[in-house]
Each structure stands twice: as C-alpha cells, then as structure tokens.
Amino acid sequence: MDGKMHPFIFATFSCLLVIVKDSDHHVYALQSTPHSQWTRFSPKYWKRTGSLLQTLTHGSRFSLIIPATLNTEQESVEKTETSSLRDNNSFKFGKKKSAEIHREALFFENDADEKYHLTDESKHLYNDHNKMERRQISGPTLSTEELFSHISSTPNPDSHRSATVQGPTTTSTIDITFEANLHIKTLMEKSMHDTSSSATHAADAERILVHLEKYGKADTISYNGVINAYAKSRCQESAKKAEEILERMESIYRQQLQKIKLWSASSLPESTQNNETRHNLQLNVHNQPPPIITVKPNVRTYSTVIDAFSRRKPTRPHNGHGTEFALSSAKYAQALLDHLLSLYDATHDPCLKPNEISYNTVLNAWAKTGTIRGAQKATKMLKVMEDEGLADVISYNAVIHAWARCGIEEAAENAETILRRMEAQVTNAMEHNSKLSQQKHDRNFIRPNMRTYSSVIDAWSRSNHPSAAQRAQSILDEMETLYATTKDPSIQPNTISYSTVINAHARSRDMANKATSALKVLKKMQYLYKTGKNKEAKPTIITYNSVLNACATTYRSTYNSVYIEQQNIWEKNEIHHYQSVALGIAKQIYGELTSSTSKIRPDYYTYGTILKACANLMSPMDDDDATDFIRYIFEQCCLDGQVSFGVCFQLKKAAPIDLYRELIPKQAFNAENGHFRIQDMPKEWTRNVRERRRHNYR
C-alpha cells in the first residue's frame, strides 16, 4: 500500500472492521481481533461497500463509525461522522444482537413518543425476530442493594455485563446493565406521577447511574432514563440536572470515540503509522479488546432535555416573574435545539437529526411565554418545519396557542389564518383526487382537529375585536357542520369547544344580548349530551360559571356604551330590559346547580359570580327581595364551605353596608376601614376553597 490511506471503520456486534483504500483503489480490510492480517480486495469492491461488508462480517449488521482521511503525517482524525448503512436485500441476525436490540425496544414499547426514536436497525430486528420472544417484564428482579452489589462485583469495564444471581433453589444469569435500567425506568415512572416539588425519584435514579458509571457499565438507555426522570419531575432544578447529565454523556462519548481512533490507527500497516500510533503500539493498544461505543447522546436525549426546560415553572409566577421565567426557559430550549442542529450539520448523523418532537417541544416552550416574541418565534419555526416536512398538527396547534395567549390586537386574526392554511391543504388534496385516509400520515397533509379549532375559538374569546364573539360562534358552527358531514371524531366539538364560545360571549363588550347567547349554547350542550348525540359535550361547573359571568357583565356593553353616551329614555328602558333578562338567567342557572337532581355543585367562583350579578343587575338599596336574595346566597356559600376572597369582595359590592357588617364575622371585620380579613374567617366557611391566590384587604 502507498503512504496515503483512506480508512473507513465499521462496527459489528463483536468486532470493529477497518477498511482502507490506496491510490490504486485497492481495498484492504482488517478485523479487530488480535494479530489480524490485512486482506486485499480488487477495486470493484470499493464501489460495492455493502457487498464487501457482507463478505467480511458473514452477514452481520454493521454501522459506519469513522469516515475520514488519514495519512502518515496526520496526528489524529479531524472529522468524525456516524451514519447507518443497510443492505436491504439480505441480512442475517446474530442471536446475541437480536437480544440486545430486544432489550432496548422493551424500554420504548410503552412510550408513544418513542416511536420516533427507535433506530431503523432496532425496528427491523424488533419486528422480524423478537415478536415470538417478547416477554412481559413486571419490574426489576433485584433490590437496589443487591443491584449495587452485583454492579461492583465485576469492576472491569471490559468484562461482560452479565452476573450470576443465586436464588433460593436456582442460579440464574442476568444482564446487570439491563437490570439497572429497569430500576431507572421504574423510578422514572414514579417521578412522572409524583406531584411534589422534589426530585427524589430522579435523584435515586441518578445514584444508580453514578454506580454504573463508576464500574463502566452505563449505556445510552441508562443516561436517557435518568434524564427523563428529571424532565418529568417538578423540581425547580430538574432541567439543569438533566443538562448536566447530557454534558456527561457527551464527554464519555468523546472519550470512547477517541479510544476507537487510537485503536484503529494502531491497526494500520507500520509504513503508514505516525509517531503517536507507534507509541500506542508500544502500549499494546492493538492487543487490547476492541473499544465499543456504549454511551452516545441521540435525538431522544436532546429532546428530553429540551422538554425539561419547557416544563420549568417559576417559584414566583406573579408580578411579571412568570413571563420572564418562561422566556428564559424558551431561550434555553431554543439553544439546545440549535446545538443539536449544529451537531447534525457537522456530522450528518441520522441519530442526531432533530425530529418532530424536538421542534414541537421548543414550539410549546415559546407558546407558553404568552408574549408576542414567543408567537413570532413559534411562527418562524413552523415555517422551517414546513420546509423540512416535519410540521404536524401538534406544530400548528402550538403556534395557534401562542397567538391566542400573546394578547395583541391581531392575535385572533393570525390564529385563524393558520387554521385556514391547514384547511386549504385539505381542499387542495381533494382537488387532486387524494383520499383522506391515504393522506393521513403524509407530512405535507395536515388536518385540523378539535384542539385546532378550540384554540382559534380561545383566541377570539380573548380578543377585543367588536365581532369576536360572533367569530368564535361561527368557528363552532363550522366544527359542527364538519362533524355532521364527515363523522370524524377528531373534529367533534367537546366541552372545551362549547365552554370557550360561552366565554367569548361573556367577554364581549358590544352585545346587549350576550346572556341569552351564552344560555343558548349551554342549552344546546345539555341537549346533545342528554340525547347521546354528543357525549363529549357534557357541561361542567366551568360552563355554568361562564354563563353566569355573561349575565353578570351584561351591564358593560349596554349601560356604558348606550346609556351614558346617548342619555336616551328609550335606550335606558332597553337597558333595564336586558339587565332583567340577564338577572333572570343568572337565577335560573343557580337554581339548576342547587337543585336536588343536579350532579354538579356550585364552587366559590359560582357564588362570587352570582353576587357579582346581584351587584351589577339589582338595586338592593330599594328592593327588599334583592337584599334577601343576597343574604340567602352568602349563607348558602358558608354552608358549602366556599367562602373565598372573591366571594367576600363581591358581597361588599352587592350588599348594603348594614347587611355586609351583619354577614361578616366580627373577628374577620376591620372596623377602621370596613375591609374583611379572609384568614380570620371560620374554617368551616372556607374548607372547600381551592383558590390559587388569596388577597387580604386590611
């Protein structure tokens, strides 16, 4: 061979394979067994690398580890790249390899997100060779103490991962790393369901990982499991912990990659070796077992860390800190995605190519900021995903949600524009005679679903546009028409859809009959649910409260915009009529909720809103019936244990001062300023309140 070589290093399950080509295009191959000899092949094999590998590895699976250019003057390989090679015509699978992939697949089978993260090799082996071998794993077979003992019993990192376990009557052999990963997986699931603010289960999982690291037995699944445990926990520092573990993975992967470089360089013929290579030979590097990659961050790893940052919640969510914290989390998530993109651009490693989950997680992080910047960033990223063919319905929904929460004047228009863009794809597909069922999984064909429409309705419900309520109602009507035509359950309006439209009517400032419009939607929900035509449209207490709020705020659009501006007697009478109708609806809704047949009970918001309706729609100073009704409402609220700050605040506005002083207990009343102290209310009165915040007026 001449002095300039072009090595390619391939990995099978049992060995490494070094293939080089000289300037005459002759191919030389060397396996990673000690004292191996170079084998020469004709130039035609270089153009048929797959066939050459099949010949050399006897049909084993292989992966390209390092393609690079090496010559006698180079001190190290400057570029590394990982990619997958496959010969789709024929593969033979070793039993040991199948078992290895089977173990990896078992960790993914119960996680819907993992369908994006199984490698092609894993899918192929799992589907073709392990269906009959699959077994149900109830959990780890060793206790944590036994696991630690077995991990440390074979301290040599290059030894086999298995260990012998002595049972009461039998002796069995287990895979220690696999057993440790089962422990980590169990702790990850506990972390997912733990509602506390600590990360106890994630910390326990990391203890196992540290022990595996100490004895060289950790693998990619070990690290990913611990990162996932931290990502799913609610601890404030979980995202940082997940990022630290990712950095450890990257460091270990670089170390293992360097060992492969040194080993492969020592395998070259002596005439092509530089000084560093000869030094490695003196250290007997080549006679050592071939190094392997056991730890390598992949797209799943980075996506999980991104998810950890997107899940972060501030310790002080109010006073503007929540928005700043959300923006900070979104920036961290974006930086990680940019880092992943740079790694993929540098290596073209398919295991590092960002996927839908990677992008969607960052989209959600920006959407949660509730800012115009977040909406703009999400929209820009959606365009990138569309160009890459990665956008799915989750992507569009996240961007619509971002616009719905950003609070600017044109937010609802922008949200609906995205909806219409999605609908246009359906129309175009139908024009090209494409069947919807065949297009279901096409990345270029995304159909809006219930959440898409509901998010746009939510955007209109938050808008100050004069016709916002009508726009929200028209989208709900569109959903009903589409469902009636297609019977597609994914676009069937549900409780959220209807309740959001009611909320849009309640927030409307220019509809004198908003109370009747809200009641109409509620009655339709009740009819659809009771008749079984739409079991997803069951009214909830939130639905009833929204109708009550529409009644309580009727005065805003009618009294302010008509009476004060026009000062017209006829219009004043018209206002009084609308207020009377709204008050009647409020009493009707309250009567339904408190009836003996109702399965829905009033909450603190119900009582606060009905008192708000009394304050805005009644004249208790001149009406004894109004005073008696206010007294009845508050006393019933006390019996239900639903007295909250909001209830007391609305009571003060609705009741005459004498009645207010009578109803508030002396120990909770501040005689100097007339305010109440909610913390001094009887415990029985507040026992069922679940408010996020409580305020105190002194």
XYZ file of C-alpha atoms in Angstrom:
698
model
C 0.000 0.000 0.000
C 1.103 3.560 -0.607
C 1.565 6.204 2.054
C -1.805 7.916 1.733
C -4.687 5.884 3.104
C -8.443 6.387 3.225
C -9.730 4.390 6.199
C -13.340 3.557 6.985
C -14.098 1.977 10.343
C -17.159 -0.229 10.685
C -18.608 -1.739 13.856
C -20.357 -5.085 14.142
C -21.637 -6.528 17.385
C -18.493 -8.481 18.093
C -15.700 -6.511 16.477
C -14.519 -3.451 14.622
C -13.621 -3.607 10.958
C -11.081 -1.257 9.374
C -11.211 -0.845 5.597
C -8.706 1.314 3.710
C -8.194 2.192 0.076
C -4.908 3.166 -1.541
C -4.371 5.450 -4.513
C -4.760 2.488 -6.885
C -8.196 1.828 -5.442
C -7.150 -1.482 -3.931
C -9.106 -2.310 -0.811
C -7.539 -3.656 2.372
C -9.548 -4.948 5.331
C -8.586 -5.786 8.912
C -10.856 -7.093 11.680
C -10.337 -6.082 15.298
C -9.166 -9.455 16.538
C -5.585 -9.621 17.894
C -2.846 -10.399 15.337
C -5.235 -9.966 12.405
C -3.723 -9.742 8.926
C -4.653 -7.330 6.164
C -6.756 -8.807 3.384
C -6.573 -7.323 -0.119
C -9.584 -6.983 -2.435
C -9.904 -5.778 -6.000
C -11.022 -2.182 -6.735
C -14.533 -3.291 -7.700
C -15.309 -3.973 -4.059
C -14.812 -0.307 -3.156
C -17.831 0.605 -5.255
C -19.776 -2.195 -3.603
C -19.006 -1.493 0.022
C -22.164 -3.213 1.206
C -21.235 -6.466 -0.525
C -17.698 -6.270 0.847
C -19.000 -5.861 4.371
C -21.391 -8.752 3.923
C -18.457 -10.897 2.883
C -16.188 -9.826 5.731
C -18.771 -9.935 8.513
C -20.640 -13.026 7.320
C -23.899 -11.133 7.085
C -23.710 -9.358 10.462
C -25.184 -5.931 10.978
C -22.714 -3.083 10.695
C -22.519 0.680 11.190
C -20.088 3.211 9.790
C -18.267 4.785 12.726
C -15.493 6.973 11.288
C -15.099 8.031 7.658
C -12.050 10.277 7.368
C -8.769 10.887 5.542
C -5.583 9.715 7.306
C -2.002 9.967 6.115
C 1.346 9.341 7.705
C 1.751 12.974 8.739
C -1.613 13.351 10.456
C -1.579 13.114 14.224
C -5.309 12.466 14.649
C -8.500 12.071 12.754
C -10.024 15.529 12.463
C -13.512 14.641 11.453
C -15.885 12.023 12.778
C -19.198 11.047 11.410
C -21.748 8.446 12.292
C -24.275 7.095 9.853
C -26.137 3.908 9.150
C -25.544 1.585 6.219
C -28.032 -1.047 5.230
C -28.205 -3.684 2.575
C -31.948 -4.110 2.166
C -31.685 -7.323 0.188
C -30.247 -9.711 2.753
C -29.306 -9.617 6.415
C -28.593 -12.308 8.924
C -29.026 -11.518 12.563
C -26.964 -12.993 15.335
C -28.945 -14.170 18.340
C -26.888 -12.014 20.657
C -27.535 -8.913 18.587
C -31.259 -9.593 18.461
C -31.384 -9.911 22.228
C -29.520 -6.609 22.595
C -31.942 -4.731 20.382
C -34.853 -6.525 22.036
C -33.785 -5.194 25.405
C -33.643 -1.662 24.009
C -37.055 -1.995 22.373
C -38.697 -3.104 25.622
C -37.942 0.302 27.092
C -39.773 2.024 24.247
C -42.882 -0.097 23.773
C -44.988 1.739 26.373
C -43.969 5.273 25.407
C -45.837 6.706 22.436
C -43.163 9.343 21.861
C -40.501 6.707 21.408
C -41.835 5.674 18.017
C -39.710 8.494 16.645
C -36.550 7.395 18.433
C -36.128 3.710 17.620
C -33.365 3.357 15.070
C -34.068 1.596 11.797
C -31.876 -1.249 12.984
C -33.822 -1.582 16.217
C -37.158 -1.556 14.403
C -36.001 -4.155 11.901
C -34.682 -6.577 14.468
C -37.517 -5.979 16.864
C -40.240 -6.568 14.279
C -38.695 -9.545 12.467
C -37.035 -11.569 15.203
C -38.445 -10.755 18.609
C -42.219 -10.896 18.316
C -42.231 -14.519 19.434
C -39.549 -13.899 22.040
C -41.205 -10.901 23.707
C -41.906 -11.326 27.376
C -43.753 -9.235 29.913
C -41.422 -7.576 32.400
C -43.168 -6.732 35.660
C -40.166 -4.907 37.059
C -36.648 -5.358 38.416
C -35.759 -8.726 39.911
C -33.126 -7.365 42.319
C -33.387 -4.930 45.188
C -31.356 -1.727 44.983
C -28.775 -3.067 47.459
C -28.420 -6.313 45.508
C -28.108 -4.350 42.271
C -25.276 -2.203 43.665
C -23.543 -5.306 44.946
C -23.659 -7.041 41.548
C -22.562 -3.895 39.686
C -19.439 -3.631 41.821
C -18.738 -7.381 41.774
C -17.276 -7.179 38.243
C -15.323 -3.927 38.292
C -13.593 -4.461 34.929
C -15.358 -2.186 32.425
C -14.432 -4.503 29.560
C -15.953 -7.567 31.191
C -19.324 -8.948 30.174
C -22.358 -7.167 31.596
C -23.910 -10.362 32.953
C -23.782 -11.554 36.536
C -24.766 -14.764 38.322
C -27.635 -14.481 40.796
C -28.115 -17.186 43.402
C -31.795 -17.772 44.182
C -33.406 -19.978 46.849
C -33.456 -23.020 44.585
C -31.891 -21.951 41.286
C -28.956 -19.997 39.908
C -29.609 -17.582 37.044
C -27.613 -15.190 34.902
C -28.859 -11.634 34.405
C -27.690 -8.592 32.458
C -26.661 -6.123 35.155
C -26.968 -3.045 32.929
C -30.393 -4.148 31.752
C -31.464 -4.804 35.353
C -30.184 -1.364 36.379
C -32.076 0.220 33.507
C -35.252 -1.464 34.726
C -34.706 0.151 38.116
C -34.169 3.522 36.433
C -37.287 3.068 34.302
C -39.366 2.276 37.400
C -38.071 5.391 39.149
C -38.746 7.467 36.031
C -42.391 6.339 36.037
C -42.677 7.225 39.739
C -41.167 10.627 39.022
C -43.760 11.180 36.308
C -46.637 10.693 38.760
C -45.029 12.472 41.711
C -46.827 15.773 42.354
C -44.322 17.042 44.923
C -41.783 19.731 44.111
C -38.857 17.445 44.922
C -36.985 15.156 42.564
C -36.489 12.262 44.971
C -37.113 9.506 42.441
C -34.921 11.170 39.818
C -32.123 11.541 42.375
C -32.418 7.826 43.228
C -32.182 7.012 39.515
C -29.048 9.141 39.259
C -27.473 7.235 42.170
C -27.828 4.052 40.114
C -26.351 5.808 37.089
C -23.353 7.044 39.089
C -22.713 3.482 40.274
C -22.920 2.199 36.706
C -20.523 4.937 35.592
C -18.046 4.037 38.310
C -17.737 0.474 37.011
C -18.093 1.274 33.305
C -21.487 -0.384 32.875
C -23.730 2.560 31.962
C -25.156 2.754 28.455
C -27.233 5.228 26.478
C -30.505 3.875 27.860
C -29.231 4.410 31.413
C -28.499 8.064 30.784
C -31.688 8.691 28.831
C -33.766 7.127 31.611
C -32.275 9.378 34.298
C -32.620 12.462 32.097
C -36.264 11.541 31.512
C -36.817 11.091 35.250
C -35.555 14.620 35.892
C -37.528 16.020 32.946
C -40.780 14.573 34.309
C -40.209 15.757 37.877
C -41.470 19.084 39.208
C -38.272 20.165 40.896
C -37.089 23.681 40.070
C -33.559 22.489 39.271
C -34.541 19.410 37.243
C -33.754 20.963 33.870
C -30.262 21.935 34.981
C -29.673 18.435 36.343
C -30.809 16.923 33.050
C -28.448 19.224 31.164
C -25.535 18.227 33.428
C -26.152 14.540 32.693
C -26.265 15.326 28.969
C -22.877 17.013 29.258
C -21.514 13.898 30.992
C -22.832 11.774 28.141
C -21.137 13.993 25.568
C -17.850 13.787 27.479
C -17.966 9.976 27.752
C -18.903 9.638 24.083
C -15.882 11.759 23.080
C -13.623 9.604 25.236
C -14.960 6.374 23.731
C -14.648 7.805 20.233
C -11.034 8.747 20.911
C -10.295 5.181 22.019
C -11.687 3.900 18.735
C -9.494 6.338 16.815
C -6.396 5.207 18.677
C -7.238 1.535 18.245
C -7.990 1.918 14.538
C -4.798 3.927 13.951
C -2.764 1.187 15.644
C -4.299 -1.296 13.207
C -2.789 0.405 10.147
C 0.301 -1.107 8.478
C 3.557 0.026 10.050
C 4.585 2.031 6.989
C 1.576 4.339 7.416
C 1.858 4.882 11.180
C 2.937 8.189 12.681
C 4.757 8.687 15.970
C 1.595 8.693 18.077
C 0.446 5.449 16.502
C 3.794 3.764 17.158
C 3.614 4.952 20.776
C 0.176 3.368 21.092
C 1.532 0.125 19.718
C 4.251 0.197 22.328
C 1.471 0.426 24.899
C -0.035 -2.696 23.320
C -3.217 -0.849 22.341
C -3.962 -3.143 19.428
C -3.721 -6.285 21.533
C -6.421 -4.988 23.860
C -10.085 -5.838 23.214
C -11.611 -3.575 20.555
C -13.298 -0.494 22.076
C -17.020 -0.019 21.554
C -19.472 2.865 21.812
C -21.813 2.262 24.743
C -22.812 5.848 25.509
C -23.889 8.256 22.809
C -26.391 11.135 23.063
C -29.064 10.892 20.387
C -32.025 12.979 19.308
C -34.084 11.433 22.092
C -31.541 12.590 24.664
C -31.507 16.182 23.465
C -35.301 16.282 23.005
C -35.814 15.117 26.594
C -33.533 17.831 27.962
C -35.359 20.375 25.800
C -38.609 19.085 27.284
C -37.192 19.529 30.785
C -36.599 23.230 30.124
C -40.020 23.677 28.512
C -41.665 22.195 31.652
C -39.945 24.528 34.106
C -42.225 26.592 36.310
C -41.229 29.701 38.267
C -41.207 29.777 42.036
C -42.795 33.250 41.896
C -45.253 33.102 38.978
C -46.736 36.555 39.561
C -45.582 40.162 39.329
C -44.105 39.627 35.866
C -41.629 36.991 37.022
C -43.603 34.219 35.328
C -43.225 35.767 31.870
C -39.512 36.392 32.331
C -39.006 32.844 33.550
C -40.978 31.381 30.624
C -38.902 33.412 28.158
C -35.706 32.212 29.835
C -36.861 28.582 29.594
C -37.775 29.020 25.929
C -34.340 30.502 25.211
C -32.643 27.520 26.870
C -34.799 25.119 24.854
C -34.029 27.012 21.630
C -30.295 26.984 22.385
C -30.344 23.205 22.855
C -32.197 22.737 19.567
C -29.676 24.986 17.805
C -26.866 22.930 19.341
C -28.477 19.723 18.087
C -28.858 21.224 14.613
C -25.197 22.229 14.559
C -24.171 18.703 15.570
C -26.274 17.209 12.792
C -24.946 19.683 10.219
C -21.377 18.822 11.231
C -21.795 15.028 11.301
C -24.893 14.197 9.205
C -25.544 11.570 11.844
C -29.191 10.417 11.486
C -29.274 9.701 15.222
C -28.792 13.440 15.796
C -31.284 14.744 13.258
C -33.944 16.849 15.008
C -37.425 15.394 14.573
C -40.998 16.495 15.171
C -40.670 16.058 18.917
C -37.553 18.221 19.085
C -39.179 21.099 17.232
C -42.610 20.767 18.835
C -41.141 20.858 22.325
C -39.437 24.166 21.551
C -42.634 25.435 19.908
C -44.537 24.688 23.109
C -41.888 26.451 25.165
C -42.304 29.616 23.089
C -46.106 29.287 23.178
C -46.083 29.143 26.983
C -44.386 32.541 27.219
C -47.635 34.315 26.330
C -45.687 37.052 24.544
C -45.617 38.498 21.050
C -41.987 37.434 20.780
C -42.931 33.862 21.625
C -45.669 33.847 18.972
C -43.329 35.282 16.353
C -40.582 32.779 17.183
C -43.057 29.906 17.012
C -44.397 31.090 13.653
C -40.893 31.343 12.228
C -40.033 27.849 13.452
C -43.253 26.468 11.942
C -42.113 27.713 8.532
C -38.802 25.864 8.965
C -40.654 22.685 9.918
C -42.922 23.026 6.872
C -39.874 23.350 4.624
C -38.328 20.267 6.243
C -41.566 18.283 6.026
C -41.688 17.942 9.822
C -44.746 20.035 10.695
C -47.666 18.071 12.106
C -50.963 19.020 13.709
C -49.209 19.448 17.076
C -46.932 22.049 15.489
C -49.807 24.080 14.091
C -51.764 23.839 17.345
C -48.781 25.111 19.334
C -48.398 28.164 17.096
C -52.141 28.895 17.232
C -51.947 28.611 21.026
C -49.001 31.007 21.040
C -51.013 33.636 19.180
C -54.072 33.040 21.363
C -52.052 33.834 24.509
C -49.898 36.742 23.298
C -52.585 39.409 23.897
C -52.090 41.659 20.874
C -54.927 43.078 18.797
C -54.333 40.959 15.688
C -53.655 37.721 17.596
C -57.004 36.097 16.800
C -56.732 37.006 13.117
C -53.268 35.421 12.964
C -54.505 32.291 14.731
C -57.415 31.893 12.312
C -55.077 32.479 9.348
C -53.075 29.414 10.373
C -56.300 27.408 10.656
C -57.335 28.435 7.150
C -53.901 27.469 5.863
C -54.377 23.979 7.260
C -57.874 23.747 5.770
C -56.517 24.775 2.374
C -54.318 21.665 2.407
C -57.411 19.505 2.739
C -59.091 21.330 -0.146
C -56.028 21.002 -2.376
C -55.761 17.294 -1.639
C -59.407 16.752 -2.547
C -58.928 18.698 -5.774
C -56.110 16.314 -6.698
C -58.373 13.322 -6.026
C -56.389 12.327 -2.940
C -58.220 10.152 -0.464
C -58.069 11.495 3.066
C -57.404 8.088 4.569
C -54.373 7.602 2.350
C -53.072 11.044 3.226
C -53.407 10.516 6.959
C -49.715 10.129 7.668
C -48.428 12.391 4.924
C -46.280 15.137 6.395
C -47.471 17.524 3.677
C -51.130 16.921 4.554
C -52.177 18.094 7.985
C -55.823 18.147 9.010
C -57.095 20.435 11.790
C -58.538 18.637 14.784
C -60.746 19.595 17.700
C -57.888 21.225 19.552
C -57.008 23.324 16.497
C -60.496 24.784 16.228
C -60.822 25.193 20.007
C -57.532 27.109 20.157
C -58.741 29.534 17.499
C -62.026 29.937 19.399
C -59.940 30.657 22.505
C -58.003 33.296 20.572
C -61.257 35.041 19.628
C -62.595 34.749 23.185
C -59.565 36.751 24.353
C -59.855 39.343 21.602
C -61.237 42.878 21.956
C -62.490 42.817 18.382
C -66.124 44.078 18.190
C -67.271 40.876 16.488
C -65.051 38.471 18.445
C -67.981 36.532 19.922
C -69.611 36.091 16.518
C -66.317 34.898 15.012
C -65.927 32.343 17.810
C -69.522 31.198 17.332
C -69.024 30.817 13.556
C -66.000 28.544 14.076
C -68.022 26.373 16.463
C -70.784 26.186 13.839
C -68.155 25.171 11.294
C -66.952 22.372 13.557
C -70.490 21.074 14.000
C -71.080 21.096 10.236
C -67.808 19.290 9.502
C -68.514 16.640 12.105
C -72.059 16.117 10.845
C -70.691 15.659 7.321
C -67.613 13.524 7.985
C -68.368 11.871 11.353
C -64.677 12.345 12.078
C -64.288 12.101 15.891
C -61.110 14.189 15.793
C -63.119 17.330 14.964
C -66.154 16.662 17.138
C -66.796 19.691 19.383
C -66.381 18.897 23.064
C -66.931 20.580 26.408
C -63.927 22.856 25.911
C -65.121 23.991 22.476
C -68.604 24.963 23.692
C -67.406 26.445 27.005
C -64.875 28.636 25.204
C -67.582 30.050 22.947
C -69.686 30.805 26.039
C -66.656 32.568 27.482
C -66.350 34.568 24.255
C -69.932 35.754 24.689
C -69.227 36.574 28.348
C -66.188 38.688 27.414
C -67.993 40.507 24.621
C -68.388 44.231 25.225
C -70.759 45.165 22.440
C -73.520 42.517 22.577
C -76.547 43.590 24.562
C -77.971 40.056 24.462
C -74.779 38.199 25.456
C -76.525 36.452 28.348
C -79.156 34.908 26.072
C -76.469 33.889 23.550
C -74.449 32.149 26.280
C -77.563 30.406 27.596
C -78.387 29.197 24.082
C -75.009 27.456 23.800
C -75.459 25.863 27.240
C -78.906 24.548 26.340
C -77.505 23.041 23.162
C -74.772 21.278 25.164
C -77.362 19.882 27.566
C -79.495 18.624 24.678
C -76.593 16.985 22.825
C -75.327 15.267 25.960
C -78.693 14.059 27.293
C -79.796 12.674 23.911
C -76.455 10.922 23.378
C -75.741 12.790 20.146
C -72.511 14.149 21.583
C -71.252 12.578 24.808
C -68.180 14.838 24.603
C -70.304 17.954 25.180
C -71.070 17.400 28.867
C -71.442 20.735 30.699
C -69.177 21.302 33.707
C -69.172 23.802 36.533
C -66.857 25.961 34.396
C -69.532 26.019 31.679
C -72.226 27.163 34.110
C -69.905 29.752 35.650
C -69.182 31.214 32.207
C -72.903 31.670 31.580
C -73.233 33.351 34.981
C -70.356 35.644 34.055
C -72.112 36.561 30.795
C -75.114 37.585 32.886
C -73.067 39.479 35.463
C -71.215 41.523 32.819
C -74.199 42.448 30.661
C -74.047 45.993 32.030
C -70.647 46.635 30.457
C -71.818 46.640 26.850
C -75.340 48.017 27.372
C -75.093 50.573 30.173
C -71.675 52.033 29.369
C -71.899 52.230 25.592
C -75.568 53.106 25.241
C -76.955 54.809 28.312
C -74.053 57.060 29.297
C -73.214 58.072 25.730
C -76.766 58.534 24.434
C -78.741 59.518 27.583
C -81.921 58.439 25.865
C -85.008 57.381 27.821
C -85.998 54.676 25.353
C -82.489 53.237 25.390
C -82.455 53.397 29.192
C -85.595 51.288 29.273
C -83.983 48.900 26.779
C -81.006 48.551 29.109
C -83.262 47.787 32.022
C -84.921 45.062 29.958
C -81.589 43.380 29.127
C -80.480 43.567 32.744
C -83.730 41.977 33.892
C -83.301 39.163 31.369
C -79.697 38.604 32.439
C -80.651 38.540 36.127
C -83.408 36.039 35.414
C -80.941 33.774 33.563
C -78.458 34.017 36.457
C -81.134 32.955 38.963
C -82.203 30.130 36.641
C -78.635 28.790 36.363
C -78.123 28.999 40.123
C -81.405 27.163 40.675
C -80.304 24.346 38.347
C -76.983 23.945 40.157
C -78.532 23.800 43.625
C -81.434 21.514 42.721
C -81.561 18.057 44.292
C -81.205 16.383 40.882
C -78.075 18.277 39.858
C -74.842 16.293 39.754
C -72.809 19.499 39.535
C -72.363 21.576 42.682
C -71.543 25.303 42.918
C -67.977 26.290 43.754
C -66.529 29.526 45.152
C -66.457 31.058 41.657
C -70.174 30.313 41.240
C -71.069 32.162 44.430
C -68.743 35.042 43.637
C -70.210 35.447 40.154
C -73.845 35.307 41.270
C -73.070 38.019 43.847
C -71.368 39.980 41.075
C -74.592 39.690 39.054
C -76.520 40.988 42.057
C -74.189 43.972 42.357
C -74.457 44.860 38.661
C -78.078 43.988 37.902
C -80.041 44.622 41.117
C -80.811 47.627 43.323
C -80.692 46.231 46.881
C -80.962 49.730 48.399
C -84.567 49.957 47.205
C -85.520 46.285 46.970
C -86.049 44.017 49.991
C -86.226 40.971 47.729
C -82.757 41.756 46.421
C -81.412 42.046 49.960
C -82.992 38.740 50.970
C -81.539 37.028 47.870
C -78.013 38.307 48.620
C -78.311 37.104 52.233
C -79.514 33.681 51.040
C -76.640 33.324 48.557
C -73.945 34.147 51.122
C -75.414 31.915 53.827
C -75.602 29.009 51.369
C -71.990 29.701 50.404
C -70.969 29.450 54.070
C -72.764 26.119 54.419
C -70.945 24.767 51.351
C -67.554 25.905 52.715
C -66.908 28.021 49.601
C -66.249 31.452 51.141
C -63.233 32.876 49.316
C -61.658 36.272 48.901
C -63.624 36.810 45.672
C -66.930 35.920 47.353
C -66.345 38.434 50.160
C -65.195 41.090 47.724
C -68.369 40.728 45.617
C -70.521 40.632 48.769
C -69.148 44.013 49.783
C -70.095 45.433 46.376
C -73.562 43.843 46.253
C -74.901 44.190 49.799
C -75.931 47.339 51.660
C -73.391 48.307 54.315
C -75.614 47.182 57.185
C -76.132 43.744 55.664
C -72.414 43.464 54.873
C -71.459 44.220 58.507
C -74.039 41.726 59.699
C -72.812 38.868 57.493
C -69.055 39.270 58.067
C -67.962 37.838 61.484
C -66.568 40.357 63.937
C -63.177 38.652 64.140
C -62.809 38.980 60.342
C -64.062 42.573 60.059
C -61.803 45.623 60.224
C -63.943 48.378 61.702
C -61.432 51.094 60.822
C -61.574 50.704 57.065
C -64.542 48.388 56.562
C -62.455 45.653 54.932
C -62.541 41.946 55.701
C -59.718 39.559 56.639
C -60.173 36.280 54.791
C -57.663 34.473 57.007
C -59.867 35.172 60.050
C -62.991 33.648 58.531
C -64.302 30.477 60.230
C -62.538 27.398 58.872
C -65.877 25.756 58.157
C -66.715 28.563 55.759
C -63.525 28.180 53.713
C -62.939 24.421 53.953
C -63.684 23.642 50.279
C -61.979 26.632 48.666
C -59.184 25.795 46.211
C -58.085 29.243 45.105
C -54.691 29.805 43.524
C -54.184 33.062 45.395
C -55.723 34.799 48.363
C -55.588 38.535 48.900
C -56.113 40.420 52.119
C -57.546 43.905 52.437
C -56.813 45.450 55.832
